[in-house]
Coordinates of C-alpha atoms and ligand atoms in Angstrom, one line a residue:
X45 CA -21.8 17.5 -11.5
X46 CA -25.2 16.7 -10.2
X47 CA -26.9 13.4 -9.6
X48 CA -29.7 12.1 -11.7
X49 CA -32.7 13.1 -9.5
X50 CA -34.9 10.4 -10.9
X51 CA -32.6 7.7 -9.8
X52 CA -34.1 8.1 -6.2
X53 CA -32.6 9.4 -3.1
X54 CA -29.1 9.2 -2.2
X55 CA -27.8 6.6 0.3
X56 CA -25.4 9.1 1.9
X57 CA -24.9 13.0 1.7
X58 CA -21.8 14.6 3.1
X59 CA -22.1 18.4 3.5
X60 CA -19.9 21.2 4.6
X61 CA -16.3 19.7 4.2
X62 CA -13.6 20.9 2.0
X63 CA -12.7 18.4 -0.6
X64 CA -9.4 17.8 -2.2
X65 CA -10.5 15.8 -5.3
X66 CA -7.1 15.0 -6.7
X67 CA -8.7 15.0 -10.2
X68 CA -6.7 17.9 -11.5
X69 CA -3.7 19.1 -9.5
X70 CA -4.8 21.2 -6.6
X71 CA -8.6 21.0 -7.3
X72 CA -10.5 22.0 -4.2
X73 CA -14.2 22.2 -3.6
X74 CA -15.0 24.3 -0.6
X75 CA -18.1 23.7 1.6
X76 CA -19.0 20.7 -0.7
X77 CA -21.9 18.4 -1.0
X78 CA -20.9 14.8 -1.7
X79 CA -23.7 12.4 -2.7
X80 CA -23.2 8.7 -2.6
X81 CA -25.6 6.1 -4.2
X82 CA -24.8 2.3 -4.5
X83 CA -21.3 2.7 -3.5
X84 CA -20.4 5.4 -6.0
X85 CA -20.1 9.1 -6.0
X86 CA -23.1 10.5 -7.9
X87 CA -23.0 14.2 -6.8
X88 CA -19.9 16.4 -6.0
X89 CA -20.2 20.2 -5.9
X90 CA -20.3 23.2 -3.7
X91 CA -23.3 22.9 -1.3
X92 CA -24.6 26.3 -2.7
X93 CA -25.7 24.2 -5.8
X94 CA -28.9 22.2 -5.6
X95 CA -28.4 18.5 -4.6
X96 CA -30.8 15.4 -4.4
X97 CA -32.4 14.4 -1.2
X98 CA -30.7 11.6 0.9
X99 CA -31.6 8.9 3.3
X100 CA -28.7 9.8 5.7
X101 CA -27.0 13.2 5.7
X102 CA -23.8 14.0 7.6
X103 CA -22.9 17.6 8.2
X104 CA -18.9 17.8 8.3
X105 CA -18.0 21.4 8.8
X106 CA -14.3 21.9 9.6
X107 CA -13.3 18.6 7.9
X108 CA -11.2 17.9 5.0
X109 CA -12.1 15.2 2.6
X110 CA -9.7 13.2 0.3
X111 CA -9.5 10.1 -1.9
X112 CA -8.6 7.0 0.1
X113 CA -4.9 6.2 0.0
X114 CA -3.5 3.2 -1.6
X115 CA -0.8 1.8 0.3
X116 CA 0.7 -0.2 -2.6
X117 CA 3.1 -2.4 -0.7
X118 CA 2.7 -3.7 2.9
X119 CA 3.6 -6.6 5.1
X120 CA 1.0 -6.2 7.8
X121 CA 2.3 -9.2 9.8
X122 CA 5.6 -7.5 10.3
X123 CA 4.4 -5.3 12.9
X124 CA 5.8 -7.9 15.0
X125 CA 9.4 -6.5 14.4
X126 CA 8.3 -2.9 15.1
X127 CA 10.8 -0.8 16.9
X128 CA 13.5 -3.2 16.1
X129 CA 13.7 -3.9 12.2
X130 CA 14.3 -0.3 11.4
X131 CA 17.6 -0.4 13.3
X132 CA 18.8 -3.7 11.9
X133 CA 20.1 -2.4 8.6
X134 CA 18.3 -4.9 6.4
X135 CA 15.1 -6.9 5.9
X136 CA 14.5 -9.1 9.0
X137 CA 14.0 -12.1 6.8
X138 CA 17.8 -12.4 6.5
X139 CA 18.6 -11.6 10.1
X140 CA 19.2 -14.7 12.6
X141 CA 17.6 -14.4 16.1
X142 CA 14.8 -12.0 14.7
X143 CA 11.2 -13.8 14.7
X144 CA 10.2 -14.4 11.0
X145 CA 6.8 -14.9 9.4
X146 CA 7.4 -18.5 8.9
X147 CA 7.7 -18.8 12.8
X148 CA 4.2 -17.5 13.4
X149 CA 1.3 -19.9 13.8
X150 CA -1.5 -19.0 11.4
X151 CA -3.4 -17.6 14.5
X152 CA -0.5 -15.5 15.4
X153 CA -0.2 -14.2 11.7
X154 CA -4.0 -13.3 11.8
X155 CA -3.6 -11.4 14.9
X156 CA -0.6 -9.4 13.8
X157 CA -2.1 -8.8 10.2
X158 CA -5.2 -7.4 11.7
X159 CA -3.1 -4.9 13.7
X160 CA -1.0 -3.8 10.8
X161 CA -4.2 -3.5 8.5
X162 CA -6.4 -1.7 11.0
X163 CA -3.5 0.7 11.5
X164 CA -3.3 1.4 7.8
X165 CA -7.1 1.7 7.7
X166 CA -7.2 4.1 10.5
X167 CA -4.7 6.2 8.8
X168 CA -6.8 6.6 5.7
X169 CA -5.7 3.6 3.5
X170 CA -8.6 2.2 1.6
X171 CA -6.5 -0.2 -0.2
X172 CA -3.5 -2.2 0.8
X173 CA -1.2 -4.5 -1.1
X174 CA -0.3 -7.1 1.4
X175 CA 2.0 -9.8 1.0
X176 CA 3.8 -12.3 3.3
X177 CA 3.8 -16.0 4.4
X178 CA 0.5 -17.2 5.7
X179 CA -1.4 -15.2 3.0
X180 CA -4.3 -17.8 3.2
X181 CA -4.8 -17.1 6.8
X182 CA -4.2 -13.3 6.8
X183 CA -6.3 -12.3 3.7
X184 CA -9.6 -12.7 5.2
X185 CA -8.5 -11.4 8.6
X186 CA -7.6 -8.3 6.8
X187 CA -10.6 -8.2 4.5
X188 CA -13.0 -8.5 7.4
X189 CA -12.1 -4.9 8.3
X190 CA -13.7 -3.9 5.0
X191 CA -10.8 -2.2 3.2
X192 CA -9.7 -3.3 -0.3
X193 CA -6.9 -5.9 0.0
X194 CA -4.6 -7.1 -2.9
X195 CA -2.8 -9.9 -1.4
X196 CA -0.5 -12.5 -2.2
X197 CA 2.0 -15.2 -0.8
X198 CA 5.7 -14.2 -0.7
X199 CA 6.8 -16.2 -3.5
X200 CA 10.5 -17.2 -4.0
X201 CA 12.5 -20.3 -4.7
X202 CA 15.6 -19.4 -2.6
X203 CA 15.7 -21.3 0.8
X204 CA 15.4 -18.5 3.3
X205 CA 16.4 -20.9 6.1
X206 CA 19.8 -21.0 4.5
X207 CA 20.0 -17.4 3.5
X208 CA 19.9 -16.5 7.2
X209 CA 23.2 -18.3 7.4
X210 CA 24.7 -16.6 4.2
X211 CA 24.1 -19.6 2.0
X212 CA 22.1 -18.9 -1.2
X213 CA 20.5 -21.9 -2.9
X214 CA 17.5 -22.3 -5.0
X215 CA 15.0 -25.1 -4.5
X216 CA 12.4 -25.8 -7.1
X217 CA 10.0 -27.6 -4.6
X218 CA 9.9 -24.3 -2.6
X219 CA 9.0 -22.4 -5.6
X220 CA 6.5 -24.8 -6.9
X221 CA 4.6 -24.9 -3.5
X222 CA 4.6 -21.2 -3.2
X223 CA 3.3 -20.7 -6.6
X224 CA 0.5 -23.3 -6.2
X225 CA -0.5 -21.6 -3.0
X226 CA -0.6 -18.2 -4.9
X227 CA -2.7 -19.7 -7.7
X228 CA -5.1 -21.4 -5.2
X229 CA -5.4 -18.1 -3.4
X230 CA -6.2 -16.6 -6.7
X231 CA -8.9 -19.2 -7.4
X232 CA -10.6 -18.8 -4.1
X233 CA -10.4 -15.0 -3.5
X234 CA -9.8 -13.0 -6.6
X235 CA -12.7 -10.6 -6.9
X236 CA -14.3 -11.7 -3.6
X237 CA -16.1 -9.1 -1.3
X238 CA -17.6 -7.3 -4.1
X239 CA -14.4 -6.9 -5.8
X240 CA -12.6 -5.6 -2.7
X241 CA -10.3 -8.7 -2.7
X242 CA -7.8 -9.1 -5.4
X243 CA -4.8 -11.5 -5.6
X244 CA -1.4 -10.5 -6.7
X245 CA 1.8 -12.5 -7.6
X246 CA 4.2 -11.2 -5.0
X247 CA 7.4 -12.4 -6.4
X248 CA 10.0 -11.6 -3.6
X249 CA 13.0 -10.2 -5.6
X250 CA 15.2 -10.8 -8.6
X251 CA 17.8 -12.4 -6.3
X252 CA 15.5 -14.6 -4.3
X253 CA 13.8 -16.0 -7.4
X254 CA 16.0 -18.0 -9.9
X255 CA 15.7 -16.7 -13.5
X256 CA 13.8 -19.9 -14.4
X257 CA 11.3 -19.4 -11.7
X258 CA 10.9 -15.7 -12.7
X259 CA 9.9 -17.0 -16.2
X260 CA 7.4 -19.3 -14.7
X261 CA 5.9 -16.5 -12.5
X262 CA 5.7 -14.2 -15.5
X263 CA 3.9 -16.8 -17.5
X264 CA 1.2 -17.5 -14.8
X265 CA 0.8 -13.9 -14.0
X266 CA 0.3 -13.1 -17.7
X267 CA -2.2 -16.1 -18.2
X268 CA -4.4 -14.6 -15.2
X269 CA -3.7 -10.9 -16.0
X270 CA -2.3 -10.8 -12.4
X271 CA -0.5 -7.7 -11.0
X272 CA 3.0 -8.6 -10.0
X273 CA 4.4 -6.8 -6.9
X274 CA 8.1 -7.3 -6.4
X275 CA 11.0 -5.8 -4.4
X276 CA 13.3 -4.4 -7.1
X277 CA 16.8 -3.1 -6.6
X278 CA 16.3 -3.2 -2.7
X279 CA 19.9 -3.8 -1.8
X280 CA 23.5 -3.8 -3.2
X281 CA 23.6 -7.4 -2.4
X282 CA 20.6 -8.1 -4.7
X283 CA 22.3 -6.1 -7.7
X284 CA 25.7 -7.8 -7.2
X285 CA 24.2 -11.3 -7.0
X286 CA 21.9 -10.8 -10.1
X287 CA 24.9 -9.2 -12.0
X288 CA 27.1 -12.2 -11.0
X289 CA 24.7 -15.0 -12.0
X290 CA 23.2 -13.4 -15.0
X291 CA 25.3 -10.4 -16.0
X292 CA 22.3 -8.3 -16.0
X293 CA 20.9 -5.6 -13.6
X294 CA 17.8 -6.5 -11.7
X295 CA 15.6 -4.4 -14.0
X296 CA 17.1 -6.0 -17.1
X297 CA 16.7 -9.5 -15.6
X298 CA 12.9 -8.7 -15.2
X299 CA 12.6 -7.5 -18.6
X300 CA 14.5 -10.5 -19.9
X301 CA 12.0 -13.0 -18.2
X302 CA 9.0 -11.0 -19.3
X303 CA 7.9 -9.4 -15.9
X304 CA 8.7 -5.8 -16.9
X305 CA 5.4 -4.5 -18.1
X306 CA 2.4 -2.4 -17.0
X307 CA 1.2 -5.0 -14.5
X308 CA 4.5 -4.8 -12.5
X309 CA 4.6 -2.9 -9.1
X310 CA 8.5 -2.5 -8.6
X311 CA 8.9 -1.6 -4.9
X312 CA 11.9 0.3 -3.6
X313 CA 14.0 0.9 -7.0
X314 CA 16.9 2.1 -4.8
X315 CA 20.0 0.9 -7.0
X316 CA 18.8 1.7 -10.5
X317 CA 20.9 3.1 -13.2
X318 CA 19.8 5.7 -15.7
X319 CA 19.4 2.8 -18.2
X320 CA 17.3 1.0 -15.7
X321 CA 15.0 3.9 -15.2
X322 CA 14.6 4.4 -19.0
X323 CA 13.7 0.7 -19.2
X324 CA 11.2 1.0 -16.3
X325 CA 9.6 4.1 -18.1
X326 CA 9.4 2.4 -21.4
X327 CA 7.7 -0.7 -20.2
X328 CA 5.0 1.1 -18.2
X329 CA 5.9 -0.5 -14.9
X330 CA 5.1 1.2 -11.7
X331 CA 7.6 2.2 -9.0
X332 CA 6.5 1.9 -5.6
X333 CA 8.3 4.3 -3.3
X334 CA 9.0 3.4 0.4
X335 CA 10.4 6.7 1.5
X336 CA 10.4 6.2 5.3
X337 CA 11.8 2.6 5.4
X338 CA 14.5 3.6 3.0
X339 CA 15.4 7.0 4.5
X340 CA 15.5 5.3 8.1
X341 CA 18.0 2.9 6.8
X342 CA 20.0 5.7 5.2
X343 CA 19.0 5.1 1.6
X344 CA 17.3 7.3 -0.9
X345 CA 15.3 6.1 -4.1
X346 CA 16.0 8.3 -7.2
X347 CA 12.5 9.5 -7.2
X348 CA 13.3 12.9 -9.1
X349 CA 15.0 10.7 -11.9
X350 CA 12.1 8.3 -11.9
X351 CA 9.5 10.9 -12.2
X352 CA 11.4 12.8 -14.8
X353 CA 11.5 9.8 -17.0
X354 CA 7.9 9.4 -16.7
X355 CA 7.6 6.3 -14.4
X356 CA 4.3 6.2 -12.6
X357 CA 5.1 6.5 -8.9
X358 CA 3.0 5.0 -6.1
X359 CA 3.6 5.1 -2.3
X360 CA 3.7 2.7 0.4
X361 CA 4.8 2.1 4.0
X362 CA 6.2 -1.4 3.8
X363 CA 7.3 -2.6 7.1
X364 CA 7.0 0.9 8.9
X365 CA 3.9 2.0 10.4
X366 CA 1.0 2.5 8.0
X367 CA 0.6 6.3 8.1
X368 CA 0.4 7.4 4.4
X369 CA 0.3 11.1 5.5
X370 CA 3.7 10.7 7.0
X371 CA 4.9 8.8 3.9
X372 CA 3.9 11.7 1.6
X373 CA 5.8 14.0 3.9
X374 CA 9.0 11.7 3.8
X375 CA 8.5 11.3 0.0
X376 CA 8.6 15.2 -0.4
X377 CA 11.6 15.6 1.8
X378 CA 13.7 12.8 0.4
X379 CA 13.1 14.0 -3.3
X380 CA 14.0 17.6 -2.2
X381 CA 17.1 16.2 -0.4
X382 CA 18.2 14.9 -3.7
X383 CA 17.4 18.0 -5.7
X384 CA 19.1 20.3 -3.2
X385 CA 15.9 22.6 -2.5
X386 CA 12.4 23.2 -3.3
X387 CA 11.5 22.8 -6.9
X388 CA 8.4 23.0 -9.0
X389 CA 8.0 19.4 -9.7
X390 CA 8.1 18.2 -6.1
X391 CA 5.1 19.9 -4.3
X392 CA 2.5 18.6 -2.0
X393 CA 0.3 17.8 -4.9
X394 CA 3.0 15.6 -6.4
X395 CA 3.2 13.2 -3.3
X396 CA -0.6 13.4 -2.8
X397 CA -0.9 12.1 -6.3
X398 CA 1.5 9.2 -5.5
X399 CA -0.7 8.3 -2.4
X400 CA -3.8 8.3 -4.4
X401 CA -4.0 8.3 -8.3
X402 CA -0.5 7.0 -8.8
X403 CA -1.3 4.0 -6.5
X404 CA -4.6 3.5 -8.3
X405 CA -2.8 3.2 -11.7
X406 CA -0.4 0.8 -10.3
X407 CA -3.1 -1.6 -9.2
X408 CA -5.0 -1.1 -12.4
X409 CA -8.1 0.7 -10.8
X410 CA -7.6 4.3 -11.9
X411 CA -11.1 4.3 -13.6
X412 CA -12.6 3.6 -10.2
X413 CA -10.7 4.9 -7.3
X414 CA -7.7 7.3 -6.7
X415 CA -9.6 10.7 -7.1
X416 CA -13.0 11.8 -6.0
X417 CA -15.4 12.3 -9.0
X418 CA -18.8 11.6 -10.1
X419 CA -18.9 8.1 -11.3
X420 CA -16.0 6.8 -9.2
X421 CA -16.3 4.4 -6.2
X422 CA -17.0 6.3 -3.0
X423 CA -13.5 5.5 -1.3
X424 CA -12.8 8.5 0.7
X425 CA -11.1 9.8 3.9
X426 CA -12.4 12.5 6.3
X427 CA -9.8 14.4 8.2
X428 CA -10.7 16.4 11.2
X429 CA -9.1 19.7 10.7
X430 CA -10.4 21.4 13.7
X431 CA -7.1 20.8 15.5
X432 CA -4.3 23.3 16.4
X433 CA -1.7 21.8 14.1
X434 CA -4.1 22.0 11.2
X435 CA -5.0 25.6 11.6
X436 CA -5.1 28.0 10.0
X437 CA -6.2 26.0 7.0
X438 CA -5.2 28.6 4.3
X439 CA -3.8 25.9 2.0
X440 CA -5.4 22.5 2.9
X441 CA -3.2 20.5 0.6
X442 CA 0.1 21.9 2.0
X443 CA -1.1 21.7 5.5
X444 CA -2.1 18.1 5.2
X445 CA 1.2 17.0 3.7
X446 CA 3.4 19.1 6.0
X447 CA 1.7 18.8 9.3
X448 CA -1.2 16.3 9.0
X449 CA -1.2 12.9 10.5
X450 CA -2.9 9.6 9.9
X451 CA -4.5 9.9 13.4
X452 CA -6.2 13.1 12.3
X453 CA -8.4 10.7 10.3
X454 CA -12.1 10.7 11.5
X455 CA -14.0 8.7 8.9
X456 CA -13.1 6.2 6.2
X457 CA -15.5 5.0 3.4
X458 CA -15.0 2.2 1.0
X459 CA -17.7 1.6 -1.7
X460 CA -19.7 4.3 0.3
X461 CA -19.6 2.0 3.5
X462 CA -18.4 3.6 6.6
X463 CA -15.4 1.5 7.9
X464 CA -14.0 4.1 10.4
X465 CA -16.1 6.3 12.5
X466 CA -14.6 8.7 15.2
X467 CA -11.3 7.3 14.5
X468 CA -12.4 3.8 15.4
X469 CA -13.0 0.7 13.1
X470 CA -16.6 0.0 12.6
X471 CA -16.3 -3.6 12.0
X472 CA -13.7 -4.7 14.6
X473 CA -13.0 -4.3 18.3
X474 CA -9.7 -2.1 18.2
X475 CA -8.7 -2.9 21.9
X476 CA -9.1 -6.6 21.1
X477 CA -6.9 -6.3 18.1
X478 CA -4.3 -4.6 19.9
X479 CA -4.0 -7.0 22.8
X480 CA -4.2 -10.0 20.5
X481 CA -1.4 -8.7 18.2
X482 CA 0.8 -7.9 21.3
X483 CA 0.3 -11.4 22.7
X484 CA 1.2 -12.9 19.3
X485 CA 4.3 -10.7 19.0
X486 CA 5.4 -11.4 22.6
X487 CA 5.2 -15.2 22.0
X488 CA 7.1 -15.0 18.8
X489 CA 9.9 -12.9 20.4
X490 CA 10.0 -15.3 23.3
X491 CA 10.5 -18.3 20.9
X492 CA 13.1 -16.5 18.7
X493 CA 15.2 -15.6 21.8
X494 CA 14.9 -19.1 23.1
Ligands
ZN233 ZN1 8.5 -5.3 1.3

């Protein structure tokens, strides 16, 4: 489609790249012209077709353009346990002797969050759902990089200080405080930065929130039409605890308290029965797949069954490094391991969709982002495919998923604004981010060991 010429020149014209639009499975535009005006795509067609004049033109031969990735569940601050957490066997929040988010000062949390977020951005994520403690300190530290951030406090009413010692007890004061902080965050930030900031209700998990607290969360989230991002069926311990206290599975409990609906992003979905999967599908809830974290800890989410049941699948990197290209590759492999081979319903296009449109649906923005099409926001990623591991480029999608890497990203645009240029963040000093995060992590580890 071509832009309305009478609307004036384009703000930016990208020419010569191959475009994976994501609009219809496998849609490719070779030697494309992408026109952007006022933050939206107003022209996308082969460059052989006429296109409007532009204030700025970028020739991008040898590049591959994709929609921005939506990293639907991330804890940017947890880069502090990089290289360690993956080998602990369970979430660091539960492990004595490991630095925790609550141990970080707000400044340390900001420094760590900047690193986790810039890594995601440099790897092509244009939107991250980021939740943890210190959300009031880290939200704007992430947002300053320019990407979309849908943030929230880690909300629970279990006393994590006691959980680390194996004792589970709920404290209404803890829940009330975290809920109030979430609603304050929503009041202050939801819709800020031209809509690039949203606030989610990050209910930690069905076993770390009491049923009564889950009901309160569901009511507040519904009243404000907030997305709820939770861990669901993340561990056998969670399933056993919920069963013992309520007689229900975690998915049944969420349904019971009013959280299982199309505003729910259910992350992990590891230990779900066929009945749970049918319930998820019927509710319109979204499953956020964490292939690398789960596989690294020896676990597989039943993504083939979830997909077959019709559950919308999104993708994330959680506490692992924020490379969504790698996450796509792991998602494909872990589905095929369960299927015992290569099948028609688990192809590169399927995991590409999870990383893009599936995520956009999960965060409720499929009309604006998730694919590249005229009328949508100009959130896009430019991969430099002039590299040995990306040649020959006979099948760009298959090559991207099987041999691409986040570090092949050359440019990232959000709302048509260039946030990454030559693989470096435009708005921030990358070297400084790395140094400050390293200092923060070393200080945290030193205190934890002491
Ligand atoms: Zn998580």
